[in-house]
Amino acid sequence: MTSTGTNVIRPYQSYVYAYPHKTSYRPLPDRPVLRELWSPEPKDALSLYLHIPFCEVRCGFCNLFTRIGAPDELTTRYLDALERQALAVRDALGDAGREKVTDTIAGTSTGPVRFAAAAFGGGTPTFLTAGELERLCDIAERRMGADLRAVPFSVETSPATATADRLAVLAERGTTRLSIGVQSFVDDEARAAVRPQRRADVEAALSRIRDTAIPVLNIDLIYGIDGQTEATWRRSLDAALAWRPEELYLYPLYVRPLTGLGRLDGTGTEPGTGTDLDTVWDEQRLRLYRYGREHLLANGYEQVSMRMFRRTGGPDAALGGPDDHACQTDGMIGLGCGARSYTSGLHYSFDYAVDMRRIRTIIDDYTATEDFTRAEVGRRIDTDEARRRHLLQSLLQARGMEVAEYRTRFGTAPADDFPAELAAFADRGWLEENGGLLRLTPEGLAYSDALGPALFSPAVRAAMAAYEAK
């Protein structure tokens, strides 16, 4: 855990939504065949994630794998490649029941391969036109065999792309959750985050979304923007609450290398370098986090994780979206050049970059790919990493982790496998055990972005440190 040398832990070190981190992935020299990778895996409750790497603009804080715009029919070429990949992956999952795949829309069984959840992320999936979204849904259903109308189905959108025709397609195809990145309802703060938008346009998009009657609306907000105060933060919170979203995500702002804000900063350095400015920013973000948490709890929301809050009494979509898949479990099928896939022994994807030029090259290479039968980039998962992953992802949820469940899965107790880490968390008042449940305290949840990285293995830390940002 990064500290200042005075035993003060930096609260904002890394957002851990999946482990191991993608910067620990490396090219796989053996390029394993997907059919062999998936042959021994359970396939009766898979998750399907389709990644669209396009946005109309790129926000200053964004380090996601996405590019601005799609010239020269790039979206068509990308969907063509996505369909080729879907056919290859579905074949790798096994042929049993394959002849029934197109019958899933009519509700018949697909045999042993079944998808229990689906999500479209990015980028911005609704960057695609309404017709292209129809095709994306067809790829998920007719090529992969996912019944989108029968499973939790989450889609990400943005104010500018949440148009009536696109939303109509998503509603008709069974979307149960729509997540919109607003970040701030204060125009000056949006500009400070290099996110060009007007509140009036945001409100209009939210009105269109509510008109679709999609069961779960999630609104993303960001705290820690330059000049943001408790008063302006409350303005955004109250503006979001006016729409009674079923979910709200509160994200701390990070400044990452090669992002727009990183270039404006002139350094691209991450928080935690020990400078006075870091300390001031840490204090601002912690103060705003605590204010936002208490405000949402007082307004009928329950805390699910450091970031996620769910309205009590609202519908439960059972799927929080790409960042809230149960990442301590396996069986993730990712399609698209920014998606990851998880088997019990290997996490794999394609190459990763943040710099726009490198992203364009990776997307172009993906659209030209004909053979999707092998894994190209990834990281092997041994028993120690599986334990860390399960503990890390479980502890970062407010509900905590059942010790008995961990013991059943791994044959050991968490305190036996991670005595030093868990003792350190407890000593800091971050962790408590009660009735066989390991759970973070409210202060532990506030320090999730320090606690998570503290559970990274030495090997993953070394690989991440050796990664050259690109």
mmCIF file of N, CA and C in Angstrom, residues 228-277:
data_model
loop_
_atom_site.group_PDB
_atom_site.id
_atom_site.type_symbol
_atom_site.label_atom_id
_atom_site.label_comp_id
_atom_site.label_asym_id
_atom_site.label_seq_id
_atom_site.Cartn_x
_atom_site.Cartn_y
_atom_site.Cartn_z
ATOM 1 N N GLN A 228 -14.565 21.639 -7.689
ATOM 2 C CA GLN A 228 -15.800 21.063 -7.155
ATOM 3 C C GLN A 228 -15.842 21.217 -5.633
ATOM 4 N N THR A 229 -16.999 21.589 -5.112
ATOM 5 C CA THR A 229 -17.206 21.753 -3.676
ATOM 6 C C THR A 229 -18.381 20.891 -3.234
ATOM 7 N N GLU A 230 -18.608 20.846 -1.916
ATOM 8 C CA GLU A 230 -19.772 20.122 -1.431
ATOM 9 C C GLU A 230 -21.062 20.692 -2.036
ATOM 10 N N ALA A 231 -21.110 22.009 -2.195
ATOM 11 C CA ALA A 231 -22.323 22.630 -2.734
ATOM 12 C C ALA A 231 -22.568 22.231 -4.189
ATOM 13 N N THR A 232 -21.512 22.255 -5.025
ATOM 14 C CA THR A 232 -21.706 21.883 -6.434
ATOM 15 C C THR A 232 -21.903 20.382 -6.567
ATOM 16 N N TRP A 233 -21.255 19.611 -5.698
ATOM 17 C CA TRP A 233 -21.431 18.161 -5.694
ATOM 18 C C TRP A 233 -22.886 17.814 -5.351
ATOM 19 N N ARG A 234 -23.446 18.522 -4.389
ATOM 20 C CA ARG A 234 -24.840 18.274 -4.039
ATOM 21 C C ARG A 234 -25.762 18.646 -5.201
ATOM 22 N N ARG A 235 -25.427 19.691 -5.939
ATOM 23 C CA ARG A 235 -26.251 20.041 -7.098
ATOM 24 C C ARG A 235 -26.335 18.881 -8.074
ATOM 25 N N SER A 236 -25.197 18.233 -8.328
ATOM 26 C CA SER A 236 -25.208 17.084 -9.233
ATOM 27 C C SER A 236 -25.968 15.913 -8.623
ATOM 28 N N LEU A 237 -25.735 15.642 -7.348
ATOM 29 C CA LEU A 237 -26.430 14.538 -6.696
ATOM 30 C C LEU A 237 -27.940 14.740 -6.736
ATOM 31 N N ASP A 238 -28.386 15.950 -6.408
ATOM 32 C CA ASP A 238 -29.824 16.205 -6.385
ATOM 33 C C ASP A 238 -30.431 16.192 -7.783
ATOM 34 N N ALA A 239 -29.661 16.664 -8.758
ATOM 35 C CA ALA A 239 -30.150 16.603 -10.140
ATOM 36 C C ALA A 239 -30.327 15.155 -10.581
ATOM 37 N N ALA A 240 -29.390 14.293 -10.183
ATOM 38 C CA ALA A 240 -29.528 12.873 -10.508
ATOM 39 C C ALA A 240 -30.693 12.250 -9.751
ATOM 40 N N LEU A 241 -30.823 12.564 -8.473
ATOM 41 C CA LEU A 241 -31.880 11.981 -7.655
ATOM 42 C C LEU A 241 -33.270 12.363 -8.157
ATOM 43 N N ALA A 242 -33.364 13.512 -8.815
ATOM 44 C CA ALA A 242 -34.661 13.939 -9.338
ATOM 45 C C ALA A 242 -35.223 12.925 -10.334
ATOM 46 N N TRP A 243 -34.359 12.132 -10.954
ATOM 47 C CA TRP A 243 -34.803 11.120 -11.918
ATOM 48 C C TRP A 243 -35.051 9.766 -11.248
ATOM 49 N N ARG A 244 -34.875 9.688 -9.939
ATOM 50 C CA ARG A 244 -35.065 8.459 -9.172
ATOM 51 C C ARG A 244 -34.403 7.257 -9.845
ATOM 52 N N PRO A 245 -33.104 7.371 -10.133
ATOM 53 C CA PRO A 245 -32.432 6.237 -10.769
ATOM 54 C C PRO A 245 -32.387 5.044 -9.824
ATOM 55 N N GLU A 246 -32.533 3.871 -10.384
ATOM 56 C CA GLU A 246 -32.431 2.663 -9.572
ATOM 57 C C GLU A 246 -31.018 2.460 -9.057
ATOM 58 N N GLU A 247 -30.026 2.958 -9.795
ATOM 59 C CA GLU A 247 -28.630 2.858 -9.372
ATOM 60 C C GLU A 247 -27.919 4.178 -9.600
ATOM 61 N N LEU A 248 -26.933 4.444 -8.764
ATOM 62 C CA LEU A 248 -26.014 5.562 -8.943
ATOM 63 C C LEU A 248 -24.603 5.071 -8.680
ATOM 64 N N TYR A 249 -23.689 5.433 -9.554
ATOM 65 C CA TYR A 249 -22.267 5.155 -9.329
ATOM 66 C C TYR A 249 -21.561 6.476 -9.063
ATOM 67 N N LEU A 250 -20.800 6.524 -7.977
ATOM 68 C CA LEU A 250 -19.993 7.700 -7.633
ATOM 69 C C LEU A 250 -18.528 7.331 -7.808
ATOM 70 N N TYR A 251 -17.897 7.917 -8.812
ATOM 71 C CA TYR A 251 -16.505 7.596 -9.147
ATOM 72 C C TYR A 251 -15.567 8.705 -8.699
ATOM 73 N N PRO A 252 -14.450 8.359 -8.041
ATOM 74 C CA PRO A 252 -13.423 9.380 -7.811
ATOM 75 C C PRO A 252 -12.682 9.672 -9.108
ATOM 76 N N LEU A 253 -12.353 10.928 -9.318
ATOM 77 C CA LEU A 253 -11.582 11.295 -10.505
ATOM 78 C C LEU A 253 -10.153 10.802 -10.367
ATOM 79 N N TYR A 254 -9.638 10.208 -11.435
ATOM 80 C CA TYR A 254 -8.231 9.850 -11.534
ATOM 81 C C TYR A 254 -7.638 10.586 -12.737
ATOM 82 N N VAL A 255 -6.362 10.935 -12.630
ATOM 83 C CA VAL A 255 -5.638 11.483 -13.770
ATOM 84 C C VAL A 255 -4.615 10.436 -14.187
ATOM 85 N N ARG A 256 -4.818 9.858 -15.343
ATOM 86 C CA ARG A 256 -3.988 8.747 -15.816
ATOM 87 C C ARG A 256 -3.052 9.194 -16.936
ATOM 88 N N PRO A 257 -1.905 8.511 -17.072
ATOM 89 C CA PRO A 257 -1.008 8.811 -18.191
ATOM 90 C C PRO A 257 -1.705 8.651 -19.533
ATOM 91 N N LEU A 258 -1.375 9.531 -20.463
ATOM 92 C CA LEU A 258 -1.821 9.502 -21.853
ATOM 93 C C LEU A 258 -3.288 9.889 -22.024
ATOM 94 N N THR A 259 -3.965 10.288 -20.946
ATOM 95 C CA THR A 259 -5.330 10.782 -21.070
ATOM 96 C C THR A 259 -5.304 12.290 -21.293
ATOM 97 N N GLY A 260 -6.480 12.859 -21.622
ATOM 98 C CA GLY A 260 -6.558 14.297 -21.857
ATOM 99 C C GLY A 260 -6.143 15.108 -20.649
ATOM 100 N N LEU A 261 -6.624 14.749 -19.466
ATOM 101 C CA LEU A 261 -6.240 15.470 -18.259
ATOM 102 C C LEU A 261 -4.781 15.240 -17.920
ATOM 103 N N GLY A 262 -4.281 14.044 -18.211
ATOM 104 C CA GLY A 262 -2.868 13.773 -17.977
ATOM 105 C C GLY A 262 -1.981 14.670 -18.811
ATOM 106 N N ARG A 263 -2.381 14.919 -20.066
ATOM 107 C CA ARG A 263 -1.593 15.810 -20.916
ATOM 108 C C ARG A 263 -1.726 17.264 -20.462
ATOM 109 N N LEU A 264 -2.920 17.666 -20.018
ATOM 110 C CA LEU A 264 -3.094 19.022 -19.519
ATOM 111 C C LEU A 264 -2.276 19.248 -18.263
ATOM 112 N N ASP A 265 -2.214 18.206 -17.419
ATOM 113 C CA ASP A 265 -1.436 18.282 -16.188
ATOM 114 C C ASP A 265 0.041 18.438 -16.493
ATOM 115 N N GLY A 266 0.439 17.964 -17.670
ATOM 116 C CA GLY A 266 1.830 18.096 -18.083
ATOM 117 C C GLY A 266 2.700 16.945 -17.660
ATOM 118 N N THR A 267 2.182 16.079 -16.781
ATOM 119 C CA THR A 267 2.996 14.971 -16.292
ATOM 120 C C THR A 267 2.333 13.633 -16.549
ATOM 121 N N GLY A 268 1.001 13.599 -16.394
ATOM 122 C CA GLY A 268 0.326 12.317 -16.507
ATOM 123 C C GLY A 268 0.600 11.408 -15.337
ATOM 124 N N THR A 269 1.145 11.946 -14.251
ATOM 125 C CA THR A 269 1.435 11.119 -13.097
ATOM 126 C C THR A 269 0.160 10.771 -12.366
ATOM 127 N N GLU A 270 0.187 9.649 -11.673
ATOM 128 C CA GLU A 270 -0.981 9.196 -10.949
ATOM 129 C C GLU A 270 -0.941 9.712 -9.516
ATOM 130 N N PRO A 271 -2.100 9.709 -8.833
ATOM 131 C CA PRO A 271 -2.115 10.105 -7.434
ATOM 132 C C PRO A 271 -1.214 9.206 -6.597
ATOM 133 N N GLY A 272 -0.779 9.716 -5.458
ATOM 134 C CA GLY A 272 0.008 8.908 -4.554
ATOM 135 C C GLY A 272 1.497 9.152 -4.658
ATOM 136 N N THR A 273 1.937 10.272 -5.206
ATOM 137 C CA THR A 273 3.363 10.544 -5.336
ATOM 138 C C THR A 273 3.922 11.248 -4.107
ATOM 139 N N GLY A 274 3.051 11.560 -3.161
ATOM 140 C CA GLY A 274 3.543 12.125 -1.915
ATOM 141 C C GLY A 274 3.658 13.628 -1.895
ATOM 142 N N THR A 275 3.152 14.315 -2.909
ATOM 143 C CA THR A 275 3.279 15.762 -2.938
ATOM 144 C C THR A 275 2.146 16.406 -2.156
ATOM 145 N N ASP A 276 2.302 17.693 -1.819
ATOM 146 C CA ASP A 276 1.250 18.411 -1.111
ATOM 147 C C ASP A 276 -0.034 18.440 -1.920
ATOM 148 N N LEU A 277 0.082 18.587 -3.249
ATOM 149 C CA LEU A 277 -1.106 18.612 -4.090
ATOM 150 C C LEU A 277 -1.857 17.286 -4.019
#
